[in-house]
mmCIF file of C-alpha atoms in Angstrom:
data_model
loop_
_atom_site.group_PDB
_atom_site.id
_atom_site.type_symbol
_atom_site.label_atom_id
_atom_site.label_comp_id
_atom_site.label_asym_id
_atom_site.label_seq_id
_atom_site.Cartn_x
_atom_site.Cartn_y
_atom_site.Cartn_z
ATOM 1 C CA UNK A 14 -7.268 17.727 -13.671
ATOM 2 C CA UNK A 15 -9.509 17.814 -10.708
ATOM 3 C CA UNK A 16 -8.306 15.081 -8.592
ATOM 4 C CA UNK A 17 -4.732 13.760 -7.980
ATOM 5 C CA UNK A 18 -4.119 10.333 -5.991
ATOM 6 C CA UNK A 19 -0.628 9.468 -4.942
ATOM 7 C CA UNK A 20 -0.065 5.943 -4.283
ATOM 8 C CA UNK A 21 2.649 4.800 -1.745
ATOM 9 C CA UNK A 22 4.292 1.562 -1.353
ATOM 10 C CA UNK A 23 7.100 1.315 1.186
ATOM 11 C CA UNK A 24 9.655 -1.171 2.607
ATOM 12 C CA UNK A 25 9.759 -1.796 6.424
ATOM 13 C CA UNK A 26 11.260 0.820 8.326
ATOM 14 C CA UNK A 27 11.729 3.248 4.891
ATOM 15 C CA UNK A 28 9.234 5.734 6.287
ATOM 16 C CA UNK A 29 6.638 5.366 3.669
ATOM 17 C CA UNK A 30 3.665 5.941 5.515
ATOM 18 C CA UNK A 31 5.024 9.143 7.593
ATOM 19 C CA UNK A 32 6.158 10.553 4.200
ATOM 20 C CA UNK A 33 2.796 10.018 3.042
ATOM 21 C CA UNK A 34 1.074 11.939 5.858
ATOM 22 C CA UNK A 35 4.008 14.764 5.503
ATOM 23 C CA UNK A 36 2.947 15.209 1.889
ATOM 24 C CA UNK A 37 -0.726 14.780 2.557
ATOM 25 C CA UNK A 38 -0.710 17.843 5.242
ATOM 26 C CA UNK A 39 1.127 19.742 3.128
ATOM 27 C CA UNK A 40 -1.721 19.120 -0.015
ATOM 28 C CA UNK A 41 -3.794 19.635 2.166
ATOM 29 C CA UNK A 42 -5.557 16.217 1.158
ATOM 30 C CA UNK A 43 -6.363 12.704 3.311
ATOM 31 C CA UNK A 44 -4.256 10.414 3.673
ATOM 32 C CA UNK A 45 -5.678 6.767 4.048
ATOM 33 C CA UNK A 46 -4.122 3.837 5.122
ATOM 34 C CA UNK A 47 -5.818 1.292 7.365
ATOM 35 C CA UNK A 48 -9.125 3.679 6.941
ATOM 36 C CA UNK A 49 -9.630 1.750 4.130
ATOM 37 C CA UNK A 50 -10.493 -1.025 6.212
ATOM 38 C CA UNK A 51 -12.963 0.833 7.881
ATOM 39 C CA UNK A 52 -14.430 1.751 4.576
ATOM 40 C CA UNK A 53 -14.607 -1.519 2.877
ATOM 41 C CA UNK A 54 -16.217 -2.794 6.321
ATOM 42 C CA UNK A 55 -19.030 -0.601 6.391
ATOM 43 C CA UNK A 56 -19.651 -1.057 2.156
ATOM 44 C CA UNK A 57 -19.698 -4.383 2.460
ATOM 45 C CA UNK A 58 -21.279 -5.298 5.999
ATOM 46 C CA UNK A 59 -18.360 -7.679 6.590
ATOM 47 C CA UNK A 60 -16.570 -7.033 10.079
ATOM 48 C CA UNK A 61 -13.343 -4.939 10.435
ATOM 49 C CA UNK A 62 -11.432 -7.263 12.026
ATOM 50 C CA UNK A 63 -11.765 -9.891 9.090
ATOM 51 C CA UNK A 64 -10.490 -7.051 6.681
ATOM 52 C CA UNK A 65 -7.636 -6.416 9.605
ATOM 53 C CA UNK A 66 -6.222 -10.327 9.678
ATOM 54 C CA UNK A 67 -5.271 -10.097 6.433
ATOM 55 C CA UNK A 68 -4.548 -6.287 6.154
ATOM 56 C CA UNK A 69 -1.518 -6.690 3.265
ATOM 57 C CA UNK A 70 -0.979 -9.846 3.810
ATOM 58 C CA UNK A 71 -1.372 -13.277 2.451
ATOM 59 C CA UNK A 72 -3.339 -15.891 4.848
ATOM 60 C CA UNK A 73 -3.882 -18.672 2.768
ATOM 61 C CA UNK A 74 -1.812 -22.098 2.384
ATOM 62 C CA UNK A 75 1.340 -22.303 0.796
ATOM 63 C CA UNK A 76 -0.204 -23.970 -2.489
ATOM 64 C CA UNK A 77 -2.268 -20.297 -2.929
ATOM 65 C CA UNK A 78 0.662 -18.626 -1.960
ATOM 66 C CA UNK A 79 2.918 -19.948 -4.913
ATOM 67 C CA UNK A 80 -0.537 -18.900 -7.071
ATOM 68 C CA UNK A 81 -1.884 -15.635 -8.330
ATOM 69 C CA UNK A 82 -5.279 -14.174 -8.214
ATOM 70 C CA UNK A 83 -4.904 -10.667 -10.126
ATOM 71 C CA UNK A 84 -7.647 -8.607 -9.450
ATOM 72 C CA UNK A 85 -10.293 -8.096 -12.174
ATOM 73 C CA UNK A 86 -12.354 -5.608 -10.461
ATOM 74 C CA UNK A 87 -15.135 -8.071 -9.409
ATOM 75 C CA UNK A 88 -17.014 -8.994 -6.718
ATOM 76 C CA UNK A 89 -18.335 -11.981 -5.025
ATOM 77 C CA UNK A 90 -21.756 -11.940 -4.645
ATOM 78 C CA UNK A 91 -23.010 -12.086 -0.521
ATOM 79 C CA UNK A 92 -24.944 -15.292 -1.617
ATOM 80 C CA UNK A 93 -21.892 -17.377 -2.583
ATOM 81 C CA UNK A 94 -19.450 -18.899 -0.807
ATOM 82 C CA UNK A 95 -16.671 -16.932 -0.996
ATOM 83 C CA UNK A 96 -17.894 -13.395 -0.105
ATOM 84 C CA UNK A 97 -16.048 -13.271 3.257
ATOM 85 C CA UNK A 98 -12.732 -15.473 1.489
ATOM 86 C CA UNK A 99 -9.622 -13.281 1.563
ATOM 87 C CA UNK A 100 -9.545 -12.437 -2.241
ATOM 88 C CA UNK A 101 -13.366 -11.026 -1.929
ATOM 89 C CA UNK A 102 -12.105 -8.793 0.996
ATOM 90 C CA UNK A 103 -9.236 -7.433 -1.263
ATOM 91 C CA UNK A 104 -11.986 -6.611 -4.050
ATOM 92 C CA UNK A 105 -13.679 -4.407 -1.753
ATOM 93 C CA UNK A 106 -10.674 -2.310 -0.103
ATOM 94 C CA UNK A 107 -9.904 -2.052 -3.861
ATOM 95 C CA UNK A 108 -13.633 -1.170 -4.711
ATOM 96 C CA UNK A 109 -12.681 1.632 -1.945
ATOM 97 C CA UNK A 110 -9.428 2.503 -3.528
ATOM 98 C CA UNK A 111 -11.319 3.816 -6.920
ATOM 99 C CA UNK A 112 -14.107 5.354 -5.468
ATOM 100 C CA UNK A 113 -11.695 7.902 -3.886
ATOM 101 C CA UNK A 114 -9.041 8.126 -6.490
ATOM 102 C CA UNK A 115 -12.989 9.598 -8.359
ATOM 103 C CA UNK A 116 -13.645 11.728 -5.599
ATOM 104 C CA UNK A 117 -11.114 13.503 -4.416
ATOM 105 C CA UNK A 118 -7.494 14.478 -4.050
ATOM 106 C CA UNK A 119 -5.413 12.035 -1.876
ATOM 107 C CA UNK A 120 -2.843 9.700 -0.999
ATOM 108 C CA UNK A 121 -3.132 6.434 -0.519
ATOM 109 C CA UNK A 122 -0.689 3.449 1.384
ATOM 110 C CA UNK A 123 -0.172 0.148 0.249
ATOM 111 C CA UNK A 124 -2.693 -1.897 -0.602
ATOM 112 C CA UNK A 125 -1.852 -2.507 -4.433
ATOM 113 C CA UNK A 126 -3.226 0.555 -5.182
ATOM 114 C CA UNK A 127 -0.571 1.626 -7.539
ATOM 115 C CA UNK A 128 -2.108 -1.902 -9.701
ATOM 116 C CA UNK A 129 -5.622 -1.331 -8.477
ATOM 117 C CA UNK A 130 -5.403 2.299 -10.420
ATOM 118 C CA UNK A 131 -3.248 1.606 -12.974
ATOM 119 C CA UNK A 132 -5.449 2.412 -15.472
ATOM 120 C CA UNK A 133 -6.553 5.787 -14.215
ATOM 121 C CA UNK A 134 -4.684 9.147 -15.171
ATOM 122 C CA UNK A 135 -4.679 11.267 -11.972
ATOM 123 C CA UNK A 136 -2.782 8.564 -10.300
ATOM 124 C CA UNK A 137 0.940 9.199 -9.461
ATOM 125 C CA UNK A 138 2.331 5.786 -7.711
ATOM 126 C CA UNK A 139 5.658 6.301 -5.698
ATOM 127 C CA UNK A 140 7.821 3.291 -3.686
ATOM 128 C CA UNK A 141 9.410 4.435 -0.904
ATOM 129 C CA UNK A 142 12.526 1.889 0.006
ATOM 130 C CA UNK A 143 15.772 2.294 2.122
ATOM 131 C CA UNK A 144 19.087 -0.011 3.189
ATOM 132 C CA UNK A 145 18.411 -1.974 5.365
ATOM 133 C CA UNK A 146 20.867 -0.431 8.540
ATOM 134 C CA UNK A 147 18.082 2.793 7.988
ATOM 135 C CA UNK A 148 15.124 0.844 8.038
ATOM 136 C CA UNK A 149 16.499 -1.656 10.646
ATOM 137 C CA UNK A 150 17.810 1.524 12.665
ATOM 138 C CA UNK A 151 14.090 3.728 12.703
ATOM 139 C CA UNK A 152 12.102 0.598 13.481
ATOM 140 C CA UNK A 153 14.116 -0.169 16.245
ATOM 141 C CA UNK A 154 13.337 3.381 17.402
ATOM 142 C CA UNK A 155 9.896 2.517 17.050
ATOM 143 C CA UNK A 156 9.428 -0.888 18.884
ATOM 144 C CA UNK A 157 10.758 -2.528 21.672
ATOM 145 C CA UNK A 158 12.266 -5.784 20.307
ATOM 146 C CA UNK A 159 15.844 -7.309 20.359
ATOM 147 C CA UNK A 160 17.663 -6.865 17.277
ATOM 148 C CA UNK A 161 17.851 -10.520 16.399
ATOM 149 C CA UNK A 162 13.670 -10.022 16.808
ATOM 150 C CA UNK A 163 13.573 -6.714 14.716
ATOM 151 C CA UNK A 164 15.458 -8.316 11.150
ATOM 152 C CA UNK A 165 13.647 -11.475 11.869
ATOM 153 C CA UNK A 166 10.541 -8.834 11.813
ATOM 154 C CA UNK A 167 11.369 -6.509 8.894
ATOM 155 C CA UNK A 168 11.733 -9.591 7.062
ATOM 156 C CA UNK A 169 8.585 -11.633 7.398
ATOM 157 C CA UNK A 170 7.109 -8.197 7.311
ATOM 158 C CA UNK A 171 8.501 -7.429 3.500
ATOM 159 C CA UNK A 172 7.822 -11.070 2.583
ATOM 160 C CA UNK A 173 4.275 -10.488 3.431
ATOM 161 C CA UNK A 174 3.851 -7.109 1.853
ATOM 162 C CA UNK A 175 5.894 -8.645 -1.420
ATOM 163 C CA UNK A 176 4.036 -12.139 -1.387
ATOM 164 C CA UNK A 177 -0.047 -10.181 -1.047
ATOM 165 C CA UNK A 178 1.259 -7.379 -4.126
ATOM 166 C CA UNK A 179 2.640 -10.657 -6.100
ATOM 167 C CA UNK A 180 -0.894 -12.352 -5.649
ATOM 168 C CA UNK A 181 -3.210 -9.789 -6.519
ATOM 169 C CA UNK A 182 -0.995 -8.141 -9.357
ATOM 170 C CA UNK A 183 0.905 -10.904 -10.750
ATOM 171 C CA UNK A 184 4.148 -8.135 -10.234
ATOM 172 C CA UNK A 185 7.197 -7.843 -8.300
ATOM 173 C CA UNK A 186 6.661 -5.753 -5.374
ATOM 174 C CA UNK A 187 9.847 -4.535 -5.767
ATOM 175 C CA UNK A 188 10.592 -3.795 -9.308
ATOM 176 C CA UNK A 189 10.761 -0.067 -10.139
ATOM 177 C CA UNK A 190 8.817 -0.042 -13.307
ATOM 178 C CA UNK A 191 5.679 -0.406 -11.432
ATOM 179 C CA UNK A 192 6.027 2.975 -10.396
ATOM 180 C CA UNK A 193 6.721 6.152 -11.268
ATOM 181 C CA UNK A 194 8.391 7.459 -8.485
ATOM 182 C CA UNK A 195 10.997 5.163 -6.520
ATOM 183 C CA UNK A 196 12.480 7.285 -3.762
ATOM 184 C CA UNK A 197 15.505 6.347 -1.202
ATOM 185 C CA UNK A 198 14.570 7.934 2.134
ATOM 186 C CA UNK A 199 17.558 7.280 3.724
ATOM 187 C CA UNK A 200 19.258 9.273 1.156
ATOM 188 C CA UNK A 201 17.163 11.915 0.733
ATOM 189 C CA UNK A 202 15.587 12.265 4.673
ATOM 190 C CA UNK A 203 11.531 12.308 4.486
ATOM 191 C CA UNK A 204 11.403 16.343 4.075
ATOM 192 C CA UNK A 205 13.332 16.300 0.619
ATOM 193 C CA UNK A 206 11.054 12.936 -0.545
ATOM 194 C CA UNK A 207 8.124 14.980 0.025
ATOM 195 C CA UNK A 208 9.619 17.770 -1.917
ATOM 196 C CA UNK A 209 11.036 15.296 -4.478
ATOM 197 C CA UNK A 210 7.242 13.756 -4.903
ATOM 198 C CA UNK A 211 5.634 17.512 -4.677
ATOM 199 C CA UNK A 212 7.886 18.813 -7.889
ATOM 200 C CA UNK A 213 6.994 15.447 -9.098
ATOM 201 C CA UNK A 214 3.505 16.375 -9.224
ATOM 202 C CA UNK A 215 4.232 20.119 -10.598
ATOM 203 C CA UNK A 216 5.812 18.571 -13.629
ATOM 204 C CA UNK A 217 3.278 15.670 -14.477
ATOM 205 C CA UNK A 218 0.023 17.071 -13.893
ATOM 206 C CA UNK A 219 1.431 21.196 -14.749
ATOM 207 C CA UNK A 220 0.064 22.354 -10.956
#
């Protein structure tokens, strides 16, 4: 197989996204994450910072919210209406998402794109998750907040993340058997999830 996409999904705090870049540089693949952004920008000629308001999350009434919109793989037409509504903005980060899972080797974070590639068979899709005294612990080691502020934050932050996968896939964010992989990186450190996801690899795609 010439191409191999790994697909990360990550709690708060868990470490998902440096993980990702750890394995990346040692696959010597890309790793893209808010690039995407960038990407479905310039594809669709819609600005950045539209695609960046509602970057994994939902911002839509509550009505929508308790709604799904599982994405079909099509897109809104610039003439109508909705090309610049949030759900047309997903359809082109995930119109992004396949074009590189059929170009090249790489991993991928967040985004749905475990759901958004479900269907393809180079795709390996890995959540990354933690307690919560590891991920409350590393975030506060990355931002300066109180720690009333940082659980208030991981929260609403894994709310979002849970309610924006939930809308677009109709799925728990959460629930292992949408993935393959489901790694605790405050068990295992980030070094031995890389190697955990790397032998992983060796054993479903015989690299």
């Amino acid at each position: 197989m010439e191409n191999v996409v790994i697909t990360i999904a990550r709690q708060y705090g868990s470490g998902g996204k440096t993980i990702g870049e750890m394995l990346a540089k040692e696959l010597g693949i890309h790793c893209y994450n808010r690039e995407i952004l960038r990407m479905a920008s310039e594809d669709s000629g819609i600005s950045e910072k539209l695609f960046g308001k509602v970057d994994e999350r939902l911002d839509i009434g509550l009505l929508q919210k308790l709604t799904t919109k599982v994405y079909s793989g099509d897109l809104i037409n610039p003439e109508c209406d909705g090309f610049v509504s949030n759900d047309n903005l997903f359809n082109y980060q995930a119109k992004i998402i396949k074009q590189l899972a059929r170009q090249e080797s790489c991993v991928i974070i967040g985004r749905c794109a475990d759901f958004v590639l479900r269907n393809f068979d180079n795709v390996a899709s890995v959540f990354v998750h933690a307690d919560r005294e590891f991920c409350f612990d590393r975030a506060m080691e990355r931002n300066s907040m109180t720690k009333r502020e940082m659980e208030r934050y991981i929260s609403k932050v894994d709310k979002y993340r849970g309610d924006f996968y939930h809308h677009y896939t109709g799925r728990d964010w959460t629930d292992a058997r949408n993935y393959d992989l489901c790694i605790n990186s405050g068990k295992l450190g980030f070094e031995k999830c890389v190697e955990e996801i790397k032998s992983y690899l060796k054993i479903r795609f015989k690299e």
